[in-house]
Amino acid sequence: MLPRLAGLVAQGAVLFCGLIPSIWATEGRAGESDASVAWHEGPALQRQLAQPADLVWSNQPVREGLQQIAKLHRVAILLDRRIDPDQEIRLRARQVPIGELIKQIAQQCGGETALVGNVVYVGPPATAEKLRTLAAVRSDEAQKLPDDVRRLVLAREPFGWPELTQPRDLLAQLAAEARMTVSDPKLVPHDLWPSASLPPMCWTDRLTLVLAQFDLTFSIQGGVLQWTPIPSTVQLTRSYPGGKQPNVAAHRFASLAPKAQVKVVGDKVLVTGSLDDHDRISGKPPEVGPKPRVANDPLADQRFNLKVAEQPVGPLLRALCEHLKVELSLDERAMANAGVDLARRVSFEVEQASIDELLSAMLKPAGMTAHRNGMQLEVKPAD
């Protein structure tokens, strides 16, 4: 590390924890339990699902095999109760993305996959196809609840249960957490589940993942939860700005999502379709898969740990670029004209972050944004 950078960070109230690039470990620890696994979440999960891996299975029971993959790669996987956990899988793959490996395993046992929050669900294709959209619909509905209830149901909490848990009891606990009652708990049949430990997720996603295994979803009437069958078609309606020519925007949306229903209402465009349709329209990356890579980008696979307290952003940025040998383009006059102060002090902490996530954490609080092309970095005032 350059002394200059170390000095900059050490001047703060919180000392530097390390700006040493490191590849996120994918090796599990012997004897590690699910509860102790630091699951990948958010962008880190997407990167992990895109990582290539080798797999050779011969008559491997599906539940046991998925548990091994989950612990080894720190990817939370939930196997639906309707998939026979003792089915034996034969699979040989070399350098196949982890997300694709899980999908191939699911398909061999008659299932499919869906990503809900930070959990890879493996279950019947008819449920998996609807599950992401169903979770988004319930989450959107939760946004309209009274403030005190909304805070409870959108709070992210770890999710897990011990061996031989009855799903009725699990649902009763979730209802109590949101200060609600269940109108007819007997709609969920008696069952005993193996233990599970999953990463933090909002209450609506937790409830959705439990009920979906009985082909059920929920509605909230006052303080009462009602279990209802999952509809044959699950769609989500969202509004998009149409700009000066909403009909042109509608045509473009229809081409991006040909299965969705698109109509113009005033200067807005209403789109009704699956969450995948909305992701394509909004330009989000695919549910699972690698981002396009810039050729000759030595920083793409590096991960950074950095803790900074009250440091001037301009000198910190220059020291980082000098340390990483990144060519920095920074128009100080444009910054001044936009009211951006390079002497502004920033505080942030990142763990196992990509270079772009590190730059965002550093620059966003100071009103700046970065565009990186390999080893060239252009920093501008944020819009």
mmCIF file with all atom_site columns, N, CA, C and O in Angstrom, residues 290-335:
data_model
loop_
_atom_site.group_PDB
_atom_site.id
_atom_site.type_symbol
_atom_site.label_atom_id
_atom_site.label_alt_id
_atom_site.label_comp_id
_atom_site.label_asym_id
_atom_site.label_entity_id
_atom_site.label_seq_id
_atom_site.pdbx_PDB_ins_code
_atom_site.Cartn_x
_atom_site.Cartn_y
_atom_site.Cartn_z
_atom_site.occupancy
_atom_site.B_iso_or_equiv
_atom_site.pdbx_formal_charge
_atom_site.auth_seq_id
_atom_site.auth_comp_id
_atom_site.auth_asym_id
_atom_site.auth_atom_id
_atom_site.pdbx_PDB_model_num
ATOM 1   N N  . PRO A 1 290 ? -23.641 -13.249 -15.584 1.00 0.00 ? 290 PRO A N  1
ATOM 2   C CA . PRO A 1 290 ? -22.544 -12.294 -15.475 1.00 0.00 ? 290 PRO A CA 1
ATOM 3   C C  . PRO A 1 290 ? -22.823 -11.016 -16.231 1.00 0.00 ? 290 PRO A C  1
ATOM 4   O O  . PRO A 1 290 ? -23.542 -11.007 -17.231 1.00 0.00 ? 290 PRO A O  1
ATOM 5   N N  . LYS A 1 291 ? -22.274 -9.925  -15.744 1.00 0.00 ? 291 LYS A N  1
ATOM 6   C CA . LYS A 1 291 ? -22.327 -8.667  -16.484 1.00 0.00 ? 291 LYS A CA 1
ATOM 7   C C  . LYS A 1 291 ? -21.328 -8.713  -17.635 1.00 0.00 ? 291 LYS A C  1
ATOM 8   O O  . LYS A 1 291 ? -20.311 -9.396  -17.553 1.00 0.00 ? 291 LYS A O  1
ATOM 9   N N  . PRO A 1 292 ? -21.592 -7.970  -18.722 1.00 0.00 ? 292 PRO A N  1
ATOM 10  C CA . PRO A 1 292 ? -20.590 -7.888  -19.775 1.00 0.00 ? 292 PRO A CA 1
ATOM 11  C C  . PRO A 1 292 ? -19.277 -7.368  -19.211 1.00 0.00 ? 292 PRO A C  1
ATOM 12  O O  . PRO A 1 292 ? -19.254 -6.420  -18.434 1.00 0.00 ? 292 PRO A O  1
ATOM 13  N N  . ARG A 1 293 ? -18.181 -7.985  -19.584 1.00 0.00 ? 293 ARG A N  1
ATOM 14  C CA . ARG A 1 293 ? -16.887 -7.628  -19.035 1.00 0.00 ? 293 ARG A CA 1
ATOM 15  C C  . ARG A 1 293 ? -16.107 -6.772  -20.020 1.00 0.00 ? 293 ARG A C  1
ATOM 16  O O  . ARG A 1 293 ? -16.131 -6.998  -21.220 1.00 0.00 ? 293 ARG A O  1
ATOM 17  N N  . VAL A 1 294 ? -15.414 -5.798  -19.496 1.00 0.00 ? 294 VAL A N  1
ATOM 18  C CA . VAL A 1 294 ? -14.529 -4.980  -20.306 1.00 0.00 ? 294 VAL A CA 1
ATOM 19  C C  . VAL A 1 294 ? -13.246 -5.764  -20.536 1.00 0.00 ? 294 VAL A C  1
ATOM 20  O O  . VAL A 1 294 ? -12.694 -6.349  -19.606 1.00 0.00 ? 294 VAL A O  1
ATOM 21  N N  . ALA A 1 295 ? -12.796 -5.800  -21.775 1.00 0.00 ? 295 ALA A N  1
ATOM 22  C CA . ALA A 1 295 ? -11.564 -6.520  -22.073 1.00 0.00 ? 295 ALA A CA 1
ATOM 23  C C  . ALA A 1 295 ? -10.388 -5.877  -21.340 1.00 0.00 ? 295 ALA A C  1
ATOM 24  O O  . ALA A 1 295 ? -10.337 -4.665  -21.154 1.00 0.00 ? 295 ALA A O  1
ATOM 25  N N  . ASN A 1 296 ? -9.473  -6.711  -20.909 1.00 0.00 ? 296 ASN A N  1
ATOM 26  C CA . ASN A 1 296 ? -8.242  -6.245  -20.251 1.00 0.00 ? 296 ASN A CA 1
ATOM 27  C C  . ASN A 1 296 ? -8.573  -5.371  -19.040 1.00 0.00 ? 296 ASN A C  1
ATOM 28  O O  . ASN A 1 296 ? -8.115  -4.241  -18.925 1.00 0.00 ? 296 ASN A O  1
ATOM 29  N N  . ASP A 1 297 ? -9.392  -5.912  -18.132 1.00 0.00 ? 297 ASP A N  1
ATOM 30  C CA . ASP A 1 297 ? -9.770  -5.201  -16.923 1.00 0.00 ? 297 ASP A CA 1
ATOM 31  C C  . ASP A 1 297 ? -9.234  -5.956  -15.714 1.00 0.00 ? 297 ASP A C  1
ATOM 32  O O  . ASP A 1 297 ? -9.913  -6.841  -15.167 1.00 0.00 ? 297 ASP A O  1
ATOM 33  N N  . PRO A 1 298 ? -8.033  -5.643  -15.251 1.00 0.00 ? 298 PRO A N  1
ATOM 34  C CA . PRO A 1 298 ? -7.440  -6.396  -14.144 1.00 0.00 ? 298 PRO A CA 1
ATOM 35  C C  . PRO A 1 298 ? -8.144  -6.175  -12.808 1.00 0.00 ? 298 PRO A C  1
ATOM 36  O O  . PRO A 1 298 ? -7.883  -6.901  -11.850 1.00 0.00 ? 298 PRO A O  1
ATOM 37  N N  . LEU A 1 299 ? -9.031  -5.181  -12.730 1.00 0.00 ? 299 LEU A N  1
ATOM 38  C CA . LEU A 1 299 ? -9.724  -4.913  -11.469 1.00 0.00 ? 299 LEU A CA 1
ATOM 39  C C  . LEU A 1 299 ? -11.055 -5.647  -11.354 1.00 0.00 ? 299 LEU A C  1
ATOM 40  O O  . LEU A 1 299 ? -11.669 -5.637  -10.289 1.00 0.00 ? 299 LEU A O  1
ATOM 41  N N  . ALA A 1 300 ? -11.497 -6.292  -12.437 1.00 0.00 ? 300 ALA A N  1
ATOM 42  C CA . ALA A 1 300 ? -12.853 -6.845  -12.468 1.00 0.00 ? 300 ALA A CA 1
ATOM 43  C C  . ALA A 1 300 ? -13.089 -7.875  -11.376 1.00 0.00 ? 300 ALA A C  1
ATOM 44  O O  . ALA A 1 300 ? -14.167 -7.925  -10.787 1.00 0.00 ? 300 ALA A O  1
ATOM 45  N N  . ASP A 1 301 ? -12.102 -8.716  -11.095 1.00 0.00 ? 301 ASP A N  1
ATOM 46  C CA . ASP A 1 301 ? -12.313 -9.805  -10.136 1.00 0.00 ? 301 ASP A CA 1
ATOM 47  C C  . ASP A 1 301 ? -11.757 -9.501  -8.752  1.00 0.00 ? 301 ASP A C  1
ATOM 48  O O  . ASP A 1 301 ? -11.779 -10.370 -7.873  1.00 0.00 ? 301 ASP A O  1
ATOM 49  N N  . GLN A 1 302 ? -11.260 -8.298  -8.528  1.00 0.00 ? 302 GLN A N  1
ATOM 50  C CA . GLN A 1 302 ? -10.705 -7.969  -7.225  1.00 0.00 ? 302 GLN A CA 1
ATOM 51  C C  . GLN A 1 302 ? -11.817 -7.512  -6.282  1.00 0.00 ? 302 GLN A C  1
ATOM 52  O O  . GLN A 1 302 ? -12.808 -6.930  -6.699  1.00 0.00 ? 302 GLN A O  1
ATOM 53  N N  . ARG A 1 303 ? -11.631 -7.790  -4.993  1.00 0.00 ? 303 ARG A N  1
ATOM 54  C CA . ARG A 1 303 ? -12.585 -7.379  -3.968  1.00 0.00 ? 303 ARG A CA 1
ATOM 55  C C  . ARG A 1 303 ? -11.843 -6.580  -2.906  1.00 0.00 ? 303 ARG A C  1
ATOM 56  O O  . ARG A 1 303 ? -10.681 -6.861  -2.595  1.00 0.00 ? 303 ARG A O  1
ATOM 57  N N  . PHE A 1 304 ? -12.511 -5.591  -2.322  1.00 0.00 ? 304 PHE A N  1
ATOM 58  C CA . PHE A 1 304 ? -11.861 -4.641  -1.431  1.00 0.00 ? 304 PHE A CA 1
ATOM 59  C C  . PHE A 1 304 ? -12.582 -4.541  -0.091  1.00 0.00 ? 304 PHE A C  1
ATOM 60  O O  . PHE A 1 304 ? -13.817 -4.587  -0.036  1.00 0.00 ? 304 PHE A O  1
ATOM 61  N N  . ASN A 1 305 ? -11.791 -4.414  0.968   1.00 0.00 ? 305 ASN A N  1
ATOM 62  C CA . ASN A 1 305 ? -12.299 -4.094  2.299   1.00 0.00 ? 305 ASN A CA 1
ATOM 63  C C  . ASN A 1 305 ? -11.736 -2.737  2.689   1.00 0.00 ? 305 ASN A C  1
ATOM 64  O O  . ASN A 1 305 ? -10.521 -2.548  2.674   1.00 0.00 ? 305 ASN A O  1
ATOM 65  N N  . LEU A 1 306 ? -12.596 -1.808  3.031   1.00 0.00 ? 306 LEU A N  1
ATOM 66  C CA . LEU A 1 306 ? -12.107 -0.471  3.380   1.00 0.00 ? 306 LEU A CA 1
ATOM 67  C C  . LEU A 1 306 ? -13.055 0.192   4.357   1.00 0.00 ? 306 LEU A C  1
ATOM 68  O O  . LEU A 1 306 ? -14.269 0.171   4.173   1.00 0.00 ? 306 LEU A O  1
ATOM 69  N N  . LYS A 1 307 ? -12.485 0.759   5.406   1.00 0.00 ? 307 LYS A N  1
ATOM 70  C CA . LYS A 1 307 ? -13.263 1.501   6.393   1.00 0.00 ? 307 LYS A CA 1
ATOM 71  C C  . LYS A 1 307 ? -12.636 2.883   6.533   1.00 0.00 ? 307 LYS A C  1
ATOM 72  O O  . LYS A 1 307 ? -11.458 3.007   6.864   1.00 0.00 ? 307 LYS A O  1
ATOM 73  N N  . VAL A 1 308 ? -13.409 3.930   6.248   1.00 0.00 ? 308 VAL A N  1
ATOM 74  C CA . VAL A 1 308 ? -12.900 5.301   6.223   1.00 0.00 ? 308 VAL A CA 1
ATOM 75  C C  . VAL A 1 308 ? -13.809 6.167   7.085   1.00 0.00 ? 308 VAL A C  1
ATOM 76  O O  . VAL A 1 308 ? -15.032 6.036   7.039   1.00 0.00 ? 308 VAL A O  1
ATOM 77  N N  . ALA A 1 309 ? -13.205 7.052   7.852   1.00 0.00 ? 309 ALA A N  1
ATOM 78  C CA . ALA A 1 309 ? -13.981 7.989   8.666   1.00 0.00 ? 309 ALA A CA 1
ATOM 79  C C  . ALA A 1 309 ? -13.454 9.400   8.453   1.00 0.00 ? 309 ALA A C  1
ATOM 80  O O  . ALA A 1 309 ? -12.272 9.672   8.659   1.00 0.00 ? 309 ALA A O  1
ATOM 81  N N  . GLU A 1 310 ? -14.342 10.281  7.997   1.00 0.00 ? 310 GLU A N  1
ATOM 82  C CA . GLU A 1 310 ? -14.079 11.721  7.917   1.00 0.00 ? 310 GLU A CA 1
ATOM 83  C C  . GLU A 1 310 ? -12.789 12.043  7.171   1.00 0.00 ? 310 GLU A C  1
ATOM 84  O O  . GLU A 1 310 ? -11.871 12.653  7.710   1.00 0.00 ? 310 GLU A O  1
ATOM 85  N N  . GLN A 1 311 ? -12.724 11.612  5.899   1.00 0.00 ? 311 GLN A N  1
ATOM 86  C CA . GLN A 1 311 ? -11.561 11.928  5.076   1.00 0.00 ? 311 GLN A CA 1
ATOM 87  C C  . GLN A 1 311 ? -11.973 12.777  3.877   1.00 0.00 ? 311 GLN A C  1
ATOM 88  O O  . GLN A 1 311 ? -13.062 12.583  3.316   1.00 0.00 ? 311 GLN A O  1
ATOM 89  N N  . PRO A 1 312 ? -11.147 13.750  3.442   1.00 0.00 ? 312 PRO A N  1
ATOM 90  C CA . PRO A 1 312 ? -11.468 14.568  2.259   1.00 0.00 ? 312 PRO A CA 1
ATOM 91  C C  . PRO A 1 312 ? -11.503 13.700  1.011   1.00 0.00 ? 312 PRO A C  1
ATOM 92  O O  . PRO A 1 312 ? -10.555 12.949  0.740   1.00 0.00 ? 312 PRO A O  1
ATOM 93  N N  . VAL A 1 313 ? -12.591 13.806  0.269   1.00 0.00 ? 313 VAL A N  1
ATOM 94  C CA . VAL A 1 313 ? -12.824 12.861  -0.810  1.00 0.00 ? 313 VAL A CA 1
ATOM 95  C C  . VAL A 1 313 ? -11.827 13.023  -1.961  1.00 0.00 ? 313 VAL A C  1
ATOM 96  O O  . VAL A 1 313 ? -11.406 12.027  -2.563  1.00 0.00 ? 313 VAL A O  1
ATOM 97  N N  . GLY A 1 314 ? -11.441 14.255  -2.291  1.00 0.00 ? 314 GLY A N  1
ATOM 98  C CA . GLY A 1 314 ? -10.518 14.453  -3.414  1.00 0.00 ? 314 GLY A CA 1
ATOM 99  C C  . GLY A 1 314 ? -9.176  13.768  -3.207  1.00 0.00 ? 314 GLY A C  1
ATOM 100 O O  . GLY A 1 314 ? -8.751  12.949  -4.040  1.00 0.00 ? 314 GLY A O  1
ATOM 101 N N  . PRO A 1 315 ? -8.451  14.067  -2.117  1.00 0.00 ? 315 PRO A N  1
ATOM 102 C CA . PRO A 1 315 ? -7.184  13.386  -1.876  1.00 0.00 ? 315 PRO A CA 1
ATOM 103 C C  . PRO A 1 315 ? -7.330  11.875  -1.740  1.00 0.00 ? 315 PRO A C  1
ATOM 104 O O  . PRO A 1 315 ? -6.458  11.118  -2.178  1.00 0.00 ? 315 PRO A O  1
ATOM 105 N N  . LEU A 1 316 ? -8.433  11.425  -1.151  1.00 0.00 ? 316 LEU A N  1
ATOM 106 C CA . LEU A 1 316 ? -8.656  9.989   -0.989  1.00 0.00 ? 316 LEU A CA 1
ATOM 107 C C  . LEU A 1 316 ? -8.807  9.317   -2.348  1.00 0.00 ? 316 LEU A C  1
ATOM 108 O O  . LEU A 1 316 ? -8.223  8.249   -2.607  1.00 0.00 ? 316 LEU A O  1
ATOM 109 N N  . LEU A 1 317 ? -9.566  9.943   -3.245  1.00 0.00 ? 317 LEU A N  1
ATOM 110 C CA . LEU A 1 317 ? -9.762  9.394   -4.589  1.00 0.00 ? 317 LEU A CA 1
ATOM 111 C C  . LEU A 1 317 ? -8.442  9.336   -5.350  1.00 0.00 ? 317 LEU A C  1
ATOM 112 O O  . LEU A 1 317 ? -8.117  8.332   -5.983  1.00 0.00 ? 317 LEU A O  1
ATOM 113 N N  . ARG A 1 318 ? -7.651  10.404  -5.288  1.00 0.00 ? 318 ARG A N  1
ATOM 114 C CA . ARG A 1 318 ? -6.377  10.419  -6.013  1.00 0.00 ? 318 ARG A CA 1
ATOM 115 C C  . ARG A 1 318 ? -5.430  9.353   -5.474  1.00 0.00 ? 318 ARG A C  1
ATOM 116 O O  . ARG A 1 318 ? -4.721  8.680   -6.244  1.00 0.00 ? 318 ARG A O  1
ATOM 117 N N  . ALA A 1 319 ? -5.398  9.199   -4.152  1.00 0.00 ? 319 ALA A N  1
ATOM 118 C CA . ALA A 1 319 ? -4.517  8.200   -3.562  1.00 0.00 ? 319 ALA A CA 1
ATOM 119 C C  . ALA A 1 319 ? -4.933  6.791   -3.971  1.00 0.00 ? 319 ALA A C  1
ATOM 120 O O  . ALA A 1 319 ? -4.087  5.925   -4.252  1.00 0.00 ? 319 ALA A O  1
ATOM 121 N N  . LEU A 1 320 ? -6.253  6.536   -4.034  1.00 0.00 ? 320 LEU A N  1
ATOM 122 C CA . LEU A 1 320 ? -6.738  5.232   -4.451  1.00 0.00 ? 320 LEU A CA 1
ATOM 123 C C  . LEU A 1 320 ? -6.324  4.943   -5.892  1.00 0.00 ? 320 LEU A C  1
ATOM 124 O O  . LEU A 1 320 ? -5.838  3.855   -6.212  1.00 0.00 ? 320 LEU A O  1
ATOM 125 N N  . CYS A 1 321 ? -6.532  5.925   -6.781  1.00 0.00 ? 321 CYS A N  1
ATOM 126 C CA . CYS A 1 321 ? -6.177  5.737   -8.191  1.00 0.00 ? 321 CYS A CA 1
ATOM 127 C C  . CYS A 1 321 ? -4.674  5.543   -8.359  1.00 0.00 ? 321 CYS A C  1
ATOM 128 O O  . CYS A 1 321 ? -4.233  4.717   -9.172  1.00 0.00 ? 321 CYS A O  1
ATOM 129 N N  . GLU A 1 322 ? -3.896  6.270   -7.589  1.00 0.00 ? 322 GLU A N  1
ATOM 130 C CA . GLU A 1 322 ? -2.443  6.110   -7.660  1.00 0.00 ? 322 GLU A CA 1
ATOM 131 C C  . GLU A 1 322 ? -2.038  4.718   -7.206  1.00 0.00 ? 322 GLU A C  1
ATOM 132 O O  . GLU A 1 322 ? -1.200  4.059   -7.827  1.00 0.00 ? 322 GLU A O  1
ATOM 133 N N  . HIS A 1 323 ? -2.659  4.253   -6.140  1.00 0.00 ? 323 HIS A N  1
ATOM 134 C CA . HIS A 1 323 ? -2.335  2.929   -5.610  1.00 0.00 ? 323 HIS A CA 1
ATOM 135 C C  . HIS A 1 323 ? -2.687  1.824   -6.607  1.00 0.00 ? 323 HIS A C  1
ATOM 136 O O  . HIS A 1 323 ? -1.930  0.863   -6.790  1.00 0.00 ? 323 HIS A O  1
ATOM 137 N N  . LEU A 1 324 ? -3.846  1.963   -7.271  1.00 0.00 ? 324 LEU A N  1
ATOM 138 C CA . LEU A 1 324 ? -4.308  0.930   -8.201  1.00 0.00 ? 324 LEU A CA 1
ATOM 139 C C  . LEU A 1 324 ? -3.809  1.143   -9.620  1.00 0.00 ? 324 LEU A C  1
ATOM 140 O O  . LEU A 1 324 ? -4.103  0.346   -10.500 1.00 0.00 ? 324 LEU A O  1
ATOM 141 N N  . LYS A 1 325 ? -3.044  2.244   -9.834  1.00 0.00 ? 325 LYS A N  1
ATOM 142 C CA . LYS A 1 325 ? -2.516  2.577   -11.165 1.00 0.00 ? 325 LYS A CA 1
ATOM 143 C C  . LYS A 1 325 ? -3.653  2.800   -12.170 1.00 0.00 ? 325 LYS A C  1
ATOM 144 O O  . LYS A 1 325 ? -3.592  2.394   -13.326 1.00 0.00 ? 325 LYS A O  1
ATOM 145 N N  . VAL A 1 326 ? -4.700  3.480   -11.685 1.00 0.00 ? 326 VAL A N  1
ATOM 146 C CA . VAL A 1 326 ? -5.839  3.836   -12.524 1.00 0.00 ? 326 VAL A CA 1
ATOM 147 C C  . VAL A 1 326 ? -5.651  5.262   -13.013 1.00 0.00 ? 326 VAL A C  1
ATOM 148 O O  . VAL A 1 326 ? -5.296  6.159   -12.239 1.00 0.00 ? 326 VAL A O  1
ATOM 149 N N  . GLU A 1 327 ? -5.887  5.504   -14.301 1.00 0.00 ? 327 GLU A N  1
ATOM 150 C CA . GLU A 1 327 ? -5.774  6.848   -14.883 1.00 0.00 ? 327 GLU A CA 1
ATOM 151 C C  . GLU A 1 327 ? -7.031  7.645   -14.559 1.00 0.00 ? 327 GLU A C  1
ATOM 152 O O  . GLU A 1 327 ? -8.137  7.297   -14.992 1.00 0.00 ? 327 GLU A O  1
ATOM 153 N N  . LEU A 1 328 ? -6.885  8.715   -13.792 1.00 0.00 ? 328 LEU A N  1
ATOM 154 C CA . LEU A 1 328 ? -8.021  9.493   -13.304 1.00 0.00 ? 328 LEU A CA 1
ATOM 155 C C  . LEU A 1 328 ? -8.240  10.733  -14.138 1.00 0.00 ? 328 LEU A C  1
ATOM 156 O O  . LEU A 1 328 ? -7.316  11.511  -14.381 1.00 0.00 ? 328 LEU A O  1
ATOM 157 N N  . SER A 1 329 ? -9.480  10.936  -14.571 1.00 0.00 ? 329 SER A N  1
ATOM 158 C CA . SER A 1 329 ? -9.893  12.166  -15.244 1.00 0.00 ? 329 SER A CA 1
ATOM 159 C C  . SER A 1 329 ? -10.879 12.883  -14.326 1.00 0.00 ? 329 SER A C  1
ATOM 160 O O  . SER A 1 329 ? -11.993 12.400  -14.100 1.00 0.00 ? 329 SER A O  1
ATOM 161 N N  . LEU A 1 330 ? -10.457 14.036  -13.789 1.00 0.00 ? 330 LEU A N  1
ATOM 162 C CA . LEU A 1 330 ? -11.257 14.764  -12.809 1.00 0.00 ? 330 LEU A CA 1
ATOM 163 C C  . LEU A 1 330 ? -11.228 16.247  -13.160 1.00 0.00 ? 330 LEU A C  1
ATOM 164 O O  . LEU A 1 330 ? -10.196 16.905  -13.062 1.00 0.00 ? 330 LEU A O  1
ATOM 165 N N  . ASP A 1 331 ? -12.353 16.767  -13.614 1.00 0.00 ? 331 ASP A N  1
ATOM 166 C CA . ASP A 1 331 ? -12.459 18.176  -14.023 1.00 0.00 ? 331 ASP A CA 1
ATOM 167 C C  . ASP A 1 331 ? -12.844 19.005  -12.794 1.00 0.00 ? 331 ASP A C  1
ATOM 168 O O  . ASP A 1 331 ? -14.010 19.099  -12.422 1.00 0.00 ? 331 ASP A O  1
ATOM 169 N N  . GLU A 1 332 ? -11.836 19.605  -12.162 1.00 0.00 ? 332 GLU A N  1
ATOM 170 C CA . GLU A 1 332 ? -12.089 20.342  -10.921 1.00 0.00 ? 332 GLU A CA 1
ATOM 171 C C  . GLU A 1 332 ? -12.953 21.572  -11.159 1.00 0.00 ? 332 GLU A C  1
ATOM 172 O O  . GLU A 1 332 ? -13.744 21.969  -10.294 1.00 0.00 ? 332 GLU A O  1
ATOM 173 N N  . ARG A 1 333 ? -12.830 22.207  -12.343 1.00 0.00 ? 333 ARG A N  1
ATOM 174 C CA . ARG A 1 333 ? -13.662 23.376  -12.634 1.00 0.00 ? 333 ARG A CA 1
ATOM 175 C C  . ARG A 1 333 ? -15.132 22.976  -12.720 1.00 0.00 ? 333 ARG A C  1
ATOM 176 O O  . ARG A 1 333 ? -16.011 23.667  -12.177 1.00 0.00 ? 333 ARG A O  1
ATOM 177 N N  . ALA A 1 334 ? -15.398 21.860  -13.394 1.00 0.00 ? 334 ALA A N  1
ATOM 178 C CA . ALA A 1 334 ? -16.789 21.383  -13.486 1.00 0.00 ? 334 ALA A CA 1
ATOM 179 C C  . ALA A 1 334 ? -17.329 21.041  -12.102 1.00 0.00 ? 334 ALA A C  1
ATOM 180 O O  . ALA A 1 334 ? -18.501 21.289  -11.786 1.00 0.00 ? 334 ALA A O  1
ATOM 181 N N  . MET A 1 335 ? -16.473 20.481  -11.262 1.00 0.00 ? 335 MET A N  1
ATOM 182 C CA . MET A 1 335 ? -16.896 20.161  -9.905  1.00 0.00 ? 335 MET A CA 1
ATOM 183 C C  . MET A 1 335 ? -17.278 21.437  -9.148  1.00 0.00 ? 335 MET A C  1
ATOM 184 O O  . MET A 1 335 ? -18.319 21.506  -8.486  1.00 0.00 ? 335 MET A O  1
#
